[in-house]
CSV table of C-alpha atoms and ligand atoms in Angstrom, one decimal:
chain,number,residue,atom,x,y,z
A,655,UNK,CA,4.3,51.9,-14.9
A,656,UNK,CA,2.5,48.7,-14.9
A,657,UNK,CA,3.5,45.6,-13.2
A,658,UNK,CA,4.9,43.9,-16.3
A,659,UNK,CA,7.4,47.0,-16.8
A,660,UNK,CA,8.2,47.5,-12.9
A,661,UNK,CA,9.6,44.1,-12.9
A,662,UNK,CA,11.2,44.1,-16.1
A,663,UNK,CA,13.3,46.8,-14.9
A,664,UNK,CA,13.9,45.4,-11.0
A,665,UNK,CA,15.3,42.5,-13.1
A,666,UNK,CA,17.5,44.9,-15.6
A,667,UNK,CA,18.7,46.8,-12.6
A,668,UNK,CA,19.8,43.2,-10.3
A,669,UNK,CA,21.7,41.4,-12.9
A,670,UNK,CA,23.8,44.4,-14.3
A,671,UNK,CA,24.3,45.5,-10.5
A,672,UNK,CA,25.0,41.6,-9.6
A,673,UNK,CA,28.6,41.9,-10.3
A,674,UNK,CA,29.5,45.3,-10.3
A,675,UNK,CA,31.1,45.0,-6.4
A,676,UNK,CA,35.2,43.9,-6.2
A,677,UNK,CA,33.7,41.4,-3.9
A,678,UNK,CA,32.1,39.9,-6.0
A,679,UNK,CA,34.0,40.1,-8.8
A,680,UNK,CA,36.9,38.5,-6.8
A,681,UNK,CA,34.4,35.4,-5.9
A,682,UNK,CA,33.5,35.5,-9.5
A,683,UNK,CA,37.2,35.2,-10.9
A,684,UNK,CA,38.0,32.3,-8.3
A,685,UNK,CA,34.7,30.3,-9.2
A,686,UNK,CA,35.0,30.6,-12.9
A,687,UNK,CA,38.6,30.4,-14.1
A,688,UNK,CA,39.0,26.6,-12.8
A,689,UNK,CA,40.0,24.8,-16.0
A,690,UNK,CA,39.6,21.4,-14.8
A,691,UNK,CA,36.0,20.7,-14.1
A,692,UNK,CA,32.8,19.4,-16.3
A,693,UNK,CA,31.8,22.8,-17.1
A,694,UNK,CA,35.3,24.0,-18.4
A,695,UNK,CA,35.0,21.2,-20.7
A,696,UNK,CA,31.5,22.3,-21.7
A,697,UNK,CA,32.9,25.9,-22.3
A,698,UNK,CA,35.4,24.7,-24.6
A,699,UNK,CA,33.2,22.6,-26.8
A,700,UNK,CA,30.7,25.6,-27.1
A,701,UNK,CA,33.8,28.4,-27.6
A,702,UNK,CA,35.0,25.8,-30.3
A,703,UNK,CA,31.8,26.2,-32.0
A,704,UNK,CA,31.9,29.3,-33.0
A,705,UNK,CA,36.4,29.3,-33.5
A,706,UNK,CA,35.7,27.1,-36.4
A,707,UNK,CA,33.3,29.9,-38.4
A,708,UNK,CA,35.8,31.8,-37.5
A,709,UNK,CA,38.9,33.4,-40.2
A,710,UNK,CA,42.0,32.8,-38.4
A,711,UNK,CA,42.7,36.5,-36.3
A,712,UNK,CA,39.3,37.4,-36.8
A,713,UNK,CA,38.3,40.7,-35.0
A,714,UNK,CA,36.0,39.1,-32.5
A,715,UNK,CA,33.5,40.7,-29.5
A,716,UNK,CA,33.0,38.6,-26.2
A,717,UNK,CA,29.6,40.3,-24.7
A,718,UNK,CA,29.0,40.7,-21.0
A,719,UNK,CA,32.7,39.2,-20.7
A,720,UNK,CA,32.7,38.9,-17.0
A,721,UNK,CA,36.3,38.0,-15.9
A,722,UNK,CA,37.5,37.2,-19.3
A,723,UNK,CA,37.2,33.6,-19.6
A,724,UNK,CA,36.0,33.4,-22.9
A,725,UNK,CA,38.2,36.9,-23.6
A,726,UNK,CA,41.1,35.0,-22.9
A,727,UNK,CA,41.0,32.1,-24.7
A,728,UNK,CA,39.5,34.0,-27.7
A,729,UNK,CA,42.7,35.6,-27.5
A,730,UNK,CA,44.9,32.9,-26.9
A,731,UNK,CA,43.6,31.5,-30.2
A,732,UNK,CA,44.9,34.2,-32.3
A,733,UNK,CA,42.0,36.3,-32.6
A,734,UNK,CA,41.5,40.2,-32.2
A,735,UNK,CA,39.1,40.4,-29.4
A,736,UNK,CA,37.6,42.6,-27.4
A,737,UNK,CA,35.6,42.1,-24.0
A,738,UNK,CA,32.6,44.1,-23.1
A,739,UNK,CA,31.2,44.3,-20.0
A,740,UNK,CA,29.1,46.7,-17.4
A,741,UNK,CA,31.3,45.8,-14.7
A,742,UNK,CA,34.5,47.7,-14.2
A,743,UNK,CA,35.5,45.4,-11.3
A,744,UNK,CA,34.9,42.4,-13.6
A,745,UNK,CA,37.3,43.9,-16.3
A,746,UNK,CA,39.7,44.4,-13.9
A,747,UNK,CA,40.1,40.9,-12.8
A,748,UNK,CA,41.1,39.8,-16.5
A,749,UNK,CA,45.0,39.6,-17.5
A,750,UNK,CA,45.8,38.0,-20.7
A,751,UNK,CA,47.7,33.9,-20.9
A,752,UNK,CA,50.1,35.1,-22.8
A,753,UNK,CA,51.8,39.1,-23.4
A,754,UNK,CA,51.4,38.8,-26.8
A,755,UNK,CA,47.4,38.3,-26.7
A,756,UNK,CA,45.9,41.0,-28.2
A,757,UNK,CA,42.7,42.0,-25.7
A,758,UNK,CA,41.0,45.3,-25.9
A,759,UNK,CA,38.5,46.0,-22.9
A,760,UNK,CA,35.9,48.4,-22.9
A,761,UNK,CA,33.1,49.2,-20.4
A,762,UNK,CA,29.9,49.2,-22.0
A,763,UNK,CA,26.4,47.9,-21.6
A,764,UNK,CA,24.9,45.1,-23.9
A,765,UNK,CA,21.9,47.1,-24.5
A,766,UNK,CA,23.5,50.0,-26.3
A,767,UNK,CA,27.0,48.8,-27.2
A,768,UNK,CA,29.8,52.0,-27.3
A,769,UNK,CA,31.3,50.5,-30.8
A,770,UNK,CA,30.3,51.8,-34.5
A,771,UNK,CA,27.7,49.2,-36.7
A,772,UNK,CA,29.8,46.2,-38.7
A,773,UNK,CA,32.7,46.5,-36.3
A,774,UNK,CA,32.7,42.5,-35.1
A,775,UNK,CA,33.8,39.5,-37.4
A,776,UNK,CA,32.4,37.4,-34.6
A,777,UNK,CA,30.6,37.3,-31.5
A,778,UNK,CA,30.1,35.1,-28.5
A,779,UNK,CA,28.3,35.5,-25.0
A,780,UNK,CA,28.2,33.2,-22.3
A,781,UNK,CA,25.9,33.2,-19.2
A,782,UNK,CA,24.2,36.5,-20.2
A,783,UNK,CA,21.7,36.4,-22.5
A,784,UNK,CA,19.2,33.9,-19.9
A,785,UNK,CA,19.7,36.6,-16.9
A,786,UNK,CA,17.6,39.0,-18.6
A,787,UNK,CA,13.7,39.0,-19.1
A,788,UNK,CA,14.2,41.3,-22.9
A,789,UNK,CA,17.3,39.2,-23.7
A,790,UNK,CA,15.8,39.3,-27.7
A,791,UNK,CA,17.2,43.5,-27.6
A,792,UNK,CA,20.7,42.2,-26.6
A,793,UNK,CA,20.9,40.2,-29.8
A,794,UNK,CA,19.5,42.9,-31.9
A,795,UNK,CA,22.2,45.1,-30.7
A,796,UNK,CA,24.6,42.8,-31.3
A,797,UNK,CA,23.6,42.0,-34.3
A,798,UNK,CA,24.2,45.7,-35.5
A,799,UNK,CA,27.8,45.8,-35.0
A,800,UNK,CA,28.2,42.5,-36.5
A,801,UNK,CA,29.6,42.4,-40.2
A,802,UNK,CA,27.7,41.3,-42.8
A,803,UNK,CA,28.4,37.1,-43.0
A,804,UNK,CA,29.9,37.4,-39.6
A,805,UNK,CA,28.7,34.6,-36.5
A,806,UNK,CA,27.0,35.4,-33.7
A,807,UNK,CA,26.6,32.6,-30.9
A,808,UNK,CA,25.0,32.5,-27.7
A,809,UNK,CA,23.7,30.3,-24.8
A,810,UNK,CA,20.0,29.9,-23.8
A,811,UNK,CA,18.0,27.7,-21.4
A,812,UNK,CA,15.6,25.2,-23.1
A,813,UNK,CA,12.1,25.9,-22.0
A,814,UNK,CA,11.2,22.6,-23.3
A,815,UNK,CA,13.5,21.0,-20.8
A,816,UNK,CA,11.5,22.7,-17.6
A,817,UNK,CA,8.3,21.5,-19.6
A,818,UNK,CA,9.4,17.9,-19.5
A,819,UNK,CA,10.7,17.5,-16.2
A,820,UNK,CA,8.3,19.1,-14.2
A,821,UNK,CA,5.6,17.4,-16.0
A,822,UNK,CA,5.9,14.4,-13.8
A,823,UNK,CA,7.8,15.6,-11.0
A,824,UNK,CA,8.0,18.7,-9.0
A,825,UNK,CA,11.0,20.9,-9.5
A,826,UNK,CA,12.9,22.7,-6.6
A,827,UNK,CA,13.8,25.9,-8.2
A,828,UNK,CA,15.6,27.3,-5.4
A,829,UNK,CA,18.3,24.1,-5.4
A,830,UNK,CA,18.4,23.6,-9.3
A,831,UNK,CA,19.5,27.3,-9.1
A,832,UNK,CA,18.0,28.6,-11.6
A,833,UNK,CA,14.4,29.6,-12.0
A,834,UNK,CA,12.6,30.4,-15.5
A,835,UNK,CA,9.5,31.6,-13.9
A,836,UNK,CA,8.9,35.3,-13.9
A,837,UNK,CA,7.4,35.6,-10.3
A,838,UNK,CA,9.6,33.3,-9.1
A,839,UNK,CA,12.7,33.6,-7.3
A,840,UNK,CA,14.4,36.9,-7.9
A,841,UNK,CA,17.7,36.5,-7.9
A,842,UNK,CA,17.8,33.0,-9.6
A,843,UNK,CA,15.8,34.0,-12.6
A,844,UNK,CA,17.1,32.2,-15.8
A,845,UNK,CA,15.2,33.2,-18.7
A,846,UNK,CA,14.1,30.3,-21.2
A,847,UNK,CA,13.0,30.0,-25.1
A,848,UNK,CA,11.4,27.6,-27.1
A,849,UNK,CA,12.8,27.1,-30.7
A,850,UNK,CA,9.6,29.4,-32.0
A,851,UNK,CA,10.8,31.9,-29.7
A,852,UNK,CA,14.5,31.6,-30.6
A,853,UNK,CA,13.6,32.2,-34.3
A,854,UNK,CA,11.2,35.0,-34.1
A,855,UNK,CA,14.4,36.7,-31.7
A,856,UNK,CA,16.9,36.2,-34.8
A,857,UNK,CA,14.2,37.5,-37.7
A,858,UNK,CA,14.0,40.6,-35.5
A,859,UNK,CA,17.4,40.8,-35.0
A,860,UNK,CA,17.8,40.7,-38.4
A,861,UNK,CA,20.0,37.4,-38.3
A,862,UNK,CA,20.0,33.6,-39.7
A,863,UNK,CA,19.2,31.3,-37.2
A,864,UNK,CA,21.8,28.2,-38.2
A,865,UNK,CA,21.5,25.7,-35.3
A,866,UNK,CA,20.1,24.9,-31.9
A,867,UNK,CA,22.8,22.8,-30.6
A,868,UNK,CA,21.5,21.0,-27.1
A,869,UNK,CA,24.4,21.5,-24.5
A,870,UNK,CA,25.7,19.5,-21.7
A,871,UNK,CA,23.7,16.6,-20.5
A,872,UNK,CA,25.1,16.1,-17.2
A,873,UNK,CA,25.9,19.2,-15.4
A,874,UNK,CA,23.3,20.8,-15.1
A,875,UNK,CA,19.9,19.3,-16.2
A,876,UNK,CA,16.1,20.0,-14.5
A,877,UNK,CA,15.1,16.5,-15.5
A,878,UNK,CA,17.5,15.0,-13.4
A,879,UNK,CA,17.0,17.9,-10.6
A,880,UNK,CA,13.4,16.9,-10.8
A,881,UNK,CA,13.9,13.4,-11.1
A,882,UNK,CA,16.0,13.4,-7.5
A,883,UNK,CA,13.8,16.4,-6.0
A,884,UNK,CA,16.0,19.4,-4.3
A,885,UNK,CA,18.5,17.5,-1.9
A,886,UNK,CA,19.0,14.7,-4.2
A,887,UNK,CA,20.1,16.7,-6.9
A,888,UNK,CA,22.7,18.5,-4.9
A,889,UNK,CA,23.7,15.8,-3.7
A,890,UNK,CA,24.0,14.0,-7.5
A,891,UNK,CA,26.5,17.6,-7.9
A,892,UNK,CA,28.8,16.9,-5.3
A,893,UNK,CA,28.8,13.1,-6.5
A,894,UNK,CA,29.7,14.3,-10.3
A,895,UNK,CA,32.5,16.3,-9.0
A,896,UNK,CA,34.1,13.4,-7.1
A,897,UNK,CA,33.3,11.2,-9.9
A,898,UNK,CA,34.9,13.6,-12.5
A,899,UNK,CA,37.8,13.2,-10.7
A,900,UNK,CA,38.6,9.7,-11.9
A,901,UNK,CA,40.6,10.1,-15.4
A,902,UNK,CA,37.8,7.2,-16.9
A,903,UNK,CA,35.0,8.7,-15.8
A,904,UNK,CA,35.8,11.8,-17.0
A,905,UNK,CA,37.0,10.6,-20.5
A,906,UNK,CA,33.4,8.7,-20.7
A,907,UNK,CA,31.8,12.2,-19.5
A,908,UNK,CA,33.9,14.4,-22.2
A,909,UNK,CA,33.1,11.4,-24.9
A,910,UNK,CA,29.0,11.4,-24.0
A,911,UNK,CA,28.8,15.5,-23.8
A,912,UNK,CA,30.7,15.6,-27.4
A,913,UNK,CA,28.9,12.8,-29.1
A,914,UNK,CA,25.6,11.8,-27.8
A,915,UNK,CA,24.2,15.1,-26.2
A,916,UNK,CA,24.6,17.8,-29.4
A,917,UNK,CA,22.2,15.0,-31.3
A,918,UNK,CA,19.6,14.3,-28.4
A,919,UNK,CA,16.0,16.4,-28.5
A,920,UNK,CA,16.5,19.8,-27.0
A,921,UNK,CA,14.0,18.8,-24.1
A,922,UNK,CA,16.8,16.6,-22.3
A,923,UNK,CA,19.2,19.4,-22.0
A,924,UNK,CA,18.5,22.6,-19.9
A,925,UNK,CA,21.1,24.5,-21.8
A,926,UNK,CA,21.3,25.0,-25.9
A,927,UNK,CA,23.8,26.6,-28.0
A,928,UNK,CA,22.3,29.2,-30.6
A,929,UNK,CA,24.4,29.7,-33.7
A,930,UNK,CA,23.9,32.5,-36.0
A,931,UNK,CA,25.0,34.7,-38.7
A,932,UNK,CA,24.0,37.7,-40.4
A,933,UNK,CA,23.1,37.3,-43.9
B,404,SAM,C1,27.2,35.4,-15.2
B,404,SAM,S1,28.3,36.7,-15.6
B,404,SAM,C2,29.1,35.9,-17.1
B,404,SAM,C3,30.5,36.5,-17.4
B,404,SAM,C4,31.2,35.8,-18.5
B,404,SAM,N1,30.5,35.9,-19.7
B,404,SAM,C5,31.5,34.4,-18.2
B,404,SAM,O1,31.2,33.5,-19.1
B,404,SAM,O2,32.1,34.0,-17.2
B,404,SAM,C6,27.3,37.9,-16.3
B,404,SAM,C7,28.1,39.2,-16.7
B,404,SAM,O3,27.3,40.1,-17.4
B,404,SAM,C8,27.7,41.4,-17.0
B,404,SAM,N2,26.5,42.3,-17.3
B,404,SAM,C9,25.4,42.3,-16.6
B,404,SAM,N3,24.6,43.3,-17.1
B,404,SAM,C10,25.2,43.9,-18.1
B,404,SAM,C11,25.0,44.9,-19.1
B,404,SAM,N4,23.8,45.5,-19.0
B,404,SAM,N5,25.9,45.2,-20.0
B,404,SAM,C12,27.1,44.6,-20.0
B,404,SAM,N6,27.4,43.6,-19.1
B,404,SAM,C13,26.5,43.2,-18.2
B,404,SAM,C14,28.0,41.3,-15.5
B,404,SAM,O4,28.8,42.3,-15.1
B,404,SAM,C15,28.8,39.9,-15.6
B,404,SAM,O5,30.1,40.1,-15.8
């Protein structure tokens, strides 16, 4: 095996084992389900971008669903949905808002999905797709059991964005948290894409590329981790999450990440929503 394939799999094997313990799965479910911070605002605007390609009740597949966040309020919204996910201590974590939600949950891997081709109307991903190294064979599998004219979005990390802050300034990888560099820090390994890369992953998925939409400005962005070096920028975290807790502040902060950052230049945003469909 040669280096290149060893630690393509060492990556494979640490991110679908990350969350596999009920330990972790329970500090998962307590981190993530907080629906009054920054980044469940930034959740809402990126689910809400793929809800309004949506029919209403369309049969829809959340991929890598974790504990259910995006699951839930899928279903919440009406639609058929169904969560995926490698981790059986994950899926356990996930009850639905409401009885009536209609949730199946299956355990599968992303690589080689346990459902039939055209299945999905829709599907979303959140915080998956950038943990792995061949993240372009996840969205070719998705895109096989997606219907014909069905949506497929997904989060990335904009490589352009690591270009531009560290071309000044050095970044500390280990406190931004995540790390795009393949021999860098294991555990915090974050793929990244340019635009040319993003396309050339949908032609060979066999999918439309529609939009690269930049997201979230202010929670987390290398240009300001660079900008502040390691200390400063976790220091600039804690500060946002006392600011956020003035009502102003945060309607300014809700305003700005609706508004101004989907029209800014990918480079000032580390993260970018990805909107596709399959012609
Ligand atoms: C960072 S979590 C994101 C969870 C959820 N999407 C969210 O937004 O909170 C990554 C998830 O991917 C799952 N995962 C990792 N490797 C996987 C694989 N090969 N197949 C399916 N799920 C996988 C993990 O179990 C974990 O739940």
């Amino acid at each position: 095996m040669s280096d290149l394939s060893v630690s393509l799999h060492a990556n494979k094997q640490f991110k679908s084992g990350a969350w596999t313990s009920p330990q972790r799965a329970t500090v998962y479910d307590q981190t993530t389900n907080n629906r009054s911070d920054l980044t469940h605002f930034v959740t809402s605007e990126y689910l809400a971008r793929f809800t309004e390609r949506l029919a209403p009740g369309a049969r829809v597949l959340d991929l890598g669903c974790g504990t259910g966040v995006l699951t839930k309020a899928l279903a919440a919204q009406g639609f058929d949905t169904t969560g995926v996910d490698i981790s059986r201590a994950m899926l356990e974590k996930i009850q639905p808002d409401s009885p009536g939600d209609r949730i199946t949950l299956v355990e599968g891997n992303v690589y080689a999905l346990p459902f039939e081709d055209a299945r999905f109307d829709g599907i979303v991903t959140r915080w998956v797709i950038p943990h792995f190294r061949d993240w372009p064979l996840i969205l070719k599998e998705a895109a096989r059991v997606l219907k014909p004219g069905g949506t497929l979005v997904f989060d990335h990390c904009n490589r352009a964005n690591y270009e531009l802050a560290t071309r000044d300034a050095k970044l500390d990888y280990e406190k931004f948290g995540y790390d795009n560099r393949t021999k860098g820090i294991a555990g915090a390994f974050y793929a990244s894409a340019s635009p040319q890369e993003l396309q050339t992953a949908a032609d060979v998925a066999g999918v439309e590329l529609l939009d690269l939409v930049p997201q979230s400005f202010f929670r987390q962005n290398a240009l300001v981790a660079a900008a502040l070096g390691g200390d400063g920028f976790l220091a600039y975290r804690k500060a946002m999450d006392r600011f956020y807790e003035d009502e102003g502040v945060r309607a300014f902060l809700h305003w700005f990440e609706r508004n101004v950052t989907p029209t800014l230049p990918l480079d000032l945003a580390n993260g970018v929503t990805v909107i596709c469909r399959k012609p």
